[in-house]
Short mmCIF file of C-alpha atoms and ligand atoms in Angstrom, two decimals:
data_model
loop_
_atom_site.label_atom_id
_atom_site.label_comp_id
_atom_site.label_asym_id
_atom_site.label_seq_id
_atom_site.Cartn_x
_atom_site.Cartn_y
_atom_site.Cartn_z
CA MET A 1 -20.23 14.64 0.42
CA TYR A 2 -19.62 16.28 3.80
CA VAL A 3 -18.65 13.69 6.39
CA ASP A 4 -19.72 14.74 9.86
CA PRO A 5 -17.34 12.95 12.26
CA ALA A 6 -20.27 12.63 14.68
CA ASN A 7 -22.01 10.37 12.16
CA VAL A 8 -19.09 8.02 11.63
CA PRO A 9 -19.87 4.80 13.52
CA ALA A 10 -17.40 4.25 16.36
CA ARG A 11 -14.96 1.38 15.78
CA LYS A 12 -12.02 0.04 17.67
CA PRO A 13 -8.84 1.59 16.26
CA VAL A 14 -7.03 -0.70 13.81
CA THR A 15 -3.54 -1.57 15.06
CA VAL A 16 -0.53 -3.43 13.70
CA PRO A 17 -1.05 -6.40 16.10
CA GLY A 18 -4.72 -6.25 15.09
CA LEU A 19 -3.70 -6.79 11.44
CA HIS A 20 -1.63 -9.81 12.48
CA ALA A 21 -4.69 -11.16 14.31
CA MET A 22 -6.78 -10.64 11.16
CA LYS A 23 -4.35 -12.80 9.16
CA ALA A 24 -4.45 -15.48 11.87
CA ALA A 25 -8.26 -15.41 11.82
CA GLY A 26 -8.45 -15.47 8.01
CA ARG A 27 -10.15 -12.03 7.88
CA ARG A 28 -9.15 -10.08 4.77
CA ILE A 29 -7.54 -6.67 5.27
CA VAL A 30 -8.80 -3.70 3.25
CA MET A 31 -6.25 -1.02 2.37
CA LEU A 32 -6.76 1.99 0.11
CA THR A 33 -4.64 5.02 -0.70
CA ALA A 34 -5.59 8.54 0.38
CA TYR A 35 -3.76 11.81 -0.11
CA ASP A 36 -5.99 14.40 1.57
CA SER A 37 -8.29 14.85 4.52
CA SER A 38 -11.61 14.66 2.64
CA PHE A 39 -10.84 11.30 1.04
CA ALA A 40 -9.40 10.07 4.34
CA ALA A 41 -12.76 10.84 5.96
CA GLN A 42 -14.47 8.76 3.26
CA LEU A 43 -12.17 5.84 4.06
CA GLU A 44 -13.00 6.23 7.73
CA LEU A 45 -16.72 6.31 7.00
CA ALA A 46 -16.46 3.09 4.96
CA GLY A 47 -14.56 1.31 7.73
CA ILE A 48 -11.40 0.78 5.65
CA ASP A 49 -8.75 -0.94 7.79
CA VAL A 50 -5.63 0.82 6.50
CA ALA A 51 -5.09 4.13 4.69
CA LEU A 52 -1.88 4.33 2.69
CA VAL A 53 -0.39 7.68 1.77
CA GLY A 54 1.43 6.23 -1.22
CA ASP A 55 4.09 8.00 -3.20
CA SER A 56 1.71 7.18 -6.08
CA LEU A 57 0.61 10.73 -5.24
CA GLY A 58 3.44 11.78 -7.55
CA MET A 59 1.46 10.30 -10.44
CA VAL A 60 -2.21 10.72 -9.51
CA VAL A 61 -1.98 14.05 -7.63
CA GLN A 62 1.10 15.76 -9.05
CA GLY A 63 0.82 14.44 -12.62
CA HIS A 64 4.31 12.96 -12.96
CA LYS A 65 5.06 9.84 -15.02
CA SER A 66 6.56 8.01 -12.03
CA THR A 67 6.78 8.22 -8.24
CA LEU A 68 10.42 9.33 -8.34
CA PRO A 69 9.93 13.13 -8.05
CA VAL A 70 8.10 12.79 -4.71
CA THR A 71 10.05 14.22 -1.77
CA LEU A 72 9.91 13.63 1.96
CA ASP A 73 8.36 17.09 2.41
CA HIS A 74 5.55 16.12 0.01
CA MET A 75 4.96 12.89 1.95
CA VAL A 76 4.87 14.73 5.29
CA TYR A 77 2.43 17.33 3.91
CA HIS A 78 -0.02 14.72 2.55
CA THR A 79 0.33 12.39 5.54
CA ARG A 80 -0.58 15.22 7.93
CA ALA A 81 -3.64 16.03 5.84
CA VAL A 82 -4.78 12.40 5.77
CA ALA A 83 -4.17 11.96 9.51
CA ARG A 84 -6.66 14.79 10.19
CA GLY A 85 -9.41 12.86 8.39
CA LEU A 86 -8.91 9.56 10.23
CA SER A 87 -9.72 8.23 13.66
CA ALA A 88 -9.80 4.40 13.73
CA THR A 89 -8.23 3.60 10.34
CA LEU A 90 -4.52 2.76 10.61
CA LEU A 91 -2.29 5.18 8.69
CA ILE A 92 0.81 4.08 6.75
CA ALA A 93 3.04 6.48 4.81
CA ASP A 94 5.51 5.72 2.04
CA LEU A 95 9.21 6.45 2.28
CA PRO A 96 9.81 8.32 -0.99
CA PHE A 97 12.60 7.67 -3.48
CA MET A 98 16.05 7.89 -1.88
CA ALA A 99 14.74 8.55 1.64
CA ASP A 100 15.98 4.97 2.20
CA ARG A 101 19.57 5.60 1.06
CA ASP A 102 21.09 4.96 4.47
CA VAL A 103 19.99 4.36 8.03
CA PRO A 104 20.34 8.01 9.24
CA HIS A 105 18.09 9.25 6.38
CA VAL A 106 15.60 6.43 6.99
CA LEU A 107 15.38 7.26 10.70
CA GLU A 108 14.96 10.96 9.93
CA ALA A 109 12.17 10.12 7.47
CA GLY A 110 10.54 7.72 9.93
CA ALA A 111 10.67 10.35 12.68
CA ARG A 112 9.02 12.95 10.46
CA LEU A 113 6.32 10.67 9.02
CA VAL A 114 5.39 9.15 12.37
CA GLY A 115 6.29 11.87 14.90
CA GLU A 116 5.45 14.97 12.89
CA ALA A 117 2.83 13.78 10.41
CA GLY A 118 0.91 11.15 12.39
CA ALA A 119 1.55 7.89 10.51
CA ALA A 120 1.54 4.66 12.53
CA ALA A 121 3.95 2.86 10.19
CA VAL A 122 6.08 3.47 7.11
CA LYS A 123 6.37 1.56 3.85
CA ILE A 124 9.69 0.87 2.15
CA GLU A 125 10.42 -0.76 -1.22
CA GLY A 126 12.81 -3.63 -1.90
CA ALA A 127 14.99 -6.08 -0.01
CA ALA A 128 18.53 -4.92 -0.81
CA PRO A 129 20.98 -5.09 2.13
CA HIS A 130 20.58 -1.37 2.96
CA ILE A 131 16.78 -1.82 3.00
CA LEU A 132 17.07 -4.74 5.42
CA ASP A 133 19.26 -2.52 7.64
CA ALA A 134 16.63 0.21 7.37
CA ILE A 135 13.80 -2.16 8.34
CA ALA A 136 15.80 -3.38 11.35
CA ALA A 137 16.70 0.17 12.42
CA LEU A 138 13.11 1.42 12.22
CA THR A 139 11.77 -1.67 13.99
CA ALA A 140 14.34 -1.22 16.77
CA ARG A 141 12.91 2.31 17.28
CA ALA A 142 9.36 0.89 17.47
CA ILE A 143 8.35 2.21 14.04
CA PRO A 144 6.40 -0.59 12.33
CA VAL A 145 7.45 -1.25 8.74
CA CYS A 146 5.42 -2.35 5.75
CA ALA A 147 7.78 -3.86 3.17
CA HIS A 148 6.96 -3.68 -0.56
CA LEU A 149 8.12 -6.29 -3.10
CA GLY A 150 7.38 -7.42 -6.66
CA LEU A 151 6.68 -4.51 -8.99
CA THR A 152 8.25 -1.82 -6.83
CA PRO A 153 7.47 1.46 -8.66
CA GLN A 154 10.65 3.24 -7.50
CA SER A 155 12.59 0.67 -9.61
CA VAL A 156 10.71 1.60 -12.79
CA HIS A 157 13.90 2.42 -14.72
CA LYS A 158 15.60 -0.82 -13.68
CA PHE A 159 12.54 -2.84 -14.71
CA GLY A 160 12.22 -0.92 -18.01
CA GLY A 161 8.64 0.10 -17.19
CA PHE A 162 5.83 -0.91 -14.85
CA ARG A 163 6.18 -4.63 -15.65
CA ILE A 164 4.78 -7.69 -13.90
CA GLN A 165 7.54 -9.36 -11.87
CA GLY A 166 8.14 -13.02 -11.02
CA ARG A 167 6.87 -14.63 -14.21
CA GLU A 168 10.07 -16.69 -14.49
CA GLN A 169 10.89 -19.37 -11.92
CA GLU A 170 14.16 -17.69 -10.94
CA THR A 171 12.59 -14.29 -10.22
CA ALA A 172 9.65 -15.93 -8.48
CA ASP A 173 12.05 -17.82 -6.18
CA ARG A 174 13.98 -14.59 -5.55
CA ILE A 175 10.79 -12.75 -4.53
CA VAL A 176 9.85 -15.56 -2.12
CA ALA A 177 13.35 -15.40 -0.61
CA GLU A 178 13.15 -11.58 -0.35
CA ALA A 179 9.81 -11.88 1.42
CA GLN A 180 11.44 -14.13 4.02
CA THR A 181 14.32 -11.70 4.53
CA VAL A 182 12.12 -8.61 5.03
CA GLN A 183 10.04 -10.56 7.55
CA ALA A 184 13.21 -11.70 9.34
CA ALA A 185 14.49 -8.09 9.38
CA GLY A 186 11.38 -7.08 11.32
CA ALA A 187 8.76 -6.01 8.77
CA ASP A 188 5.23 -6.19 10.16
CA LEU A 189 3.41 -6.21 6.83
CA LEU A 190 4.19 -6.74 3.17
CA VAL A 191 2.66 -5.12 0.10
CA LEU A 192 3.14 -7.44 -2.88
CA GLU A 193 2.58 -5.75 -6.22
CA GLY A 194 2.25 -6.96 -9.80
CA VAL A 195 3.03 -10.67 -9.63
CA PRO A 196 1.27 -13.79 -10.94
CA THR A 197 -1.50 -15.24 -8.79
CA ALA A 198 0.45 -18.42 -7.99
CA LEU A 199 3.36 -16.36 -6.66
CA GLY A 200 1.01 -14.19 -4.60
CA GLU A 201 -0.33 -17.36 -3.00
CA ARG A 202 3.15 -18.80 -2.42
CA VAL A 203 4.43 -15.65 -0.70
CA THR A 204 1.27 -15.29 1.41
CA LYS A 205 1.44 -18.89 2.62
CA SER A 206 5.16 -18.67 3.38
CA LEU A 207 4.92 -15.66 5.73
CA GLN A 208 3.57 -15.10 9.21
CA ILE A 209 3.04 -11.37 8.54
CA PRO A 210 0.03 -10.19 6.51
CA VAL A 211 0.54 -9.84 2.76
CA ILE A 212 -1.50 -7.12 1.06
CA GLY A 213 -1.74 -7.62 -2.68
CA ILE A 214 -2.16 -5.23 -5.58
CA GLY A 215 -2.23 -7.18 -8.81
CA ALA A 216 -1.03 -10.21 -6.85
CA GLY A 217 -4.16 -12.35 -7.01
CA PRO A 218 -6.96 -13.29 -4.61
CA HIS A 219 -4.96 -15.42 -2.14
CA CYS A 220 -3.26 -12.52 -0.33
CA ASP A 221 -4.33 -11.61 3.21
CA GLY A 222 -5.72 -8.30 1.97
CA GLN A 223 -5.86 -5.95 -1.00
CA VAL A 224 -4.83 -2.38 -1.72
CA LEU A 225 -5.71 -0.09 -4.64
CA VAL A 226 -4.90 3.48 -5.61
CA ILE A 227 -8.09 5.41 -4.90
CA HIS A 228 -8.01 7.30 -8.21
CA ASP A 229 -7.89 3.95 -10.08
CA MET A 230 -10.83 2.45 -8.18
CA LEU A 231 -12.90 5.60 -8.74
CA GLY A 232 -12.09 5.47 -12.47
CA ILE A 233 -10.56 8.97 -12.50
CA THR A 234 -6.92 8.12 -13.29
CA PRO A 235 -6.23 9.62 -16.72
CA GLY A 236 -5.46 7.04 -19.42
CA LYS A 237 -5.95 3.30 -19.29
CA ARG A 238 -7.06 1.73 -16.01
CA PRO A 239 -4.54 -0.88 -14.81
CA LYS A 240 -5.78 -4.47 -15.38
CA PHE A 241 -5.51 -5.25 -11.66
CA SER A 242 -7.86 -2.41 -10.69
CA LYS A 243 -11.63 -2.04 -11.00
CA ASP A 244 -13.82 1.04 -11.37
CA PHE A 245 -16.05 0.71 -8.29
CA LEU A 246 -17.78 4.05 -9.00
CA ALA A 247 -19.23 2.76 -12.28
CA GLY A 248 -22.95 2.16 -11.71
CA ARG A 249 -22.88 3.77 -8.24
CA ASP A 250 -23.90 7.28 -7.31
CA SER A 251 -21.25 8.34 -4.78
CA VAL A 252 -17.64 8.00 -3.76
CA ALA A 253 -18.86 6.66 -0.40
CA ALA A 254 -20.82 3.87 -2.15
CA ALA A 255 -17.81 2.98 -4.34
CA ILE A 256 -15.45 2.72 -1.37
CA ALA A 257 -18.00 0.69 0.61
CA ALA A 258 -18.40 -1.72 -2.36
CA TYR A 259 -14.62 -2.11 -2.64
CA ALA A 260 -14.39 -2.94 1.08
CA ALA A 261 -17.25 -5.45 0.85
CA ASP A 262 -15.76 -7.14 -2.23
CA VAL A 263 -12.31 -7.45 -0.68
CA ARG A 264 -13.78 -8.88 2.53
CA SER A 265 -15.98 -11.38 0.69
CA GLY A 266 -13.20 -12.38 -1.73
CA ALA A 267 -15.19 -11.16 -4.77
CA PHE A 268 -12.32 -8.76 -5.59
CA PRO A 269 -9.95 -9.40 -7.27
CA ALA A 270 -11.76 -11.51 -9.87
CA PRO A 271 -9.82 -13.53 -12.48
CA GLU A 272 -9.86 -10.61 -14.96
CA HIS A 273 -7.86 -8.50 -12.44
CA CYS A 274 -5.13 -11.13 -12.02
CA PHE A 275 -1.98 -12.23 -13.86
CA ASN A 276 -1.21 -15.84 -14.67
O1 KIV B 1 2.40 4.34 -3.72
C1 KIV B 1 1.41 3.60 -3.62
O2 KIV B 1 0.26 4.01 -3.68
C2 KIV B 1 1.65 2.18 -3.41
C3 KIV B 1 0.49 1.25 -3.59
C4 KIV B 1 0.22 1.11 -5.03
C5 KIV B 1 0.72 -0.05 -2.93
O3 KIV B 1 2.75 1.79 -3.16
#
């Protein structure tokens, strides 16, 4: 469907402080991935709060088995394309594998994704000491950071697959502690992926910053999905935590609008999308 920018209802631009205000007001945040300008325009049309150019593009766009082959150049290319399709939706871009190896590389990546490509913030996986340094360094340069904990896909080989994290008390406690440290380092947002519902609730309640869940239960401050999963076009089995919003609807626009409505009302995720 062609999206004429003139027909997109005007909204106030979504900002990082605005997302904090949404958490304070108990208004759920809707985040969705996008990798190109046409899909970005669909997100804009549906009034999605945050577009994420995820390194999941390595899997759903490039056809790899993991996110690890994605490079900074790929991220810059896709972020620029998405930025052209957005106006009010906030744009976050992923730091790809190894772009976080030390502070100089992180700052270079942040400069390219924000300065060159048009992102408003960057997302970084983990809470290891060098990641905390990276979060602090980016924050000191006024680049907002979205942290990412739980099932962090760049650690797929360490986890032995895309496995739910935090099922044991010890790992659950570690994830709660990591969430505190990324917030203390300066992170403005947290994506929490692939953890039991009770842990999603615990982390969300323990932080001041908004927590956006994916497979982390209904108690998070918002939800994010990979757009190919929620349109039912990811090859193979759909992840349990996702839902095909295109099924029974006649357009991508209707599917994205239904996703946004269900996140805002709390109807998504339902118990069948959660881990206990
Ligand atoms: O890369 C990505 O799309 C992500 C989301 C799944 C949160 O990190």
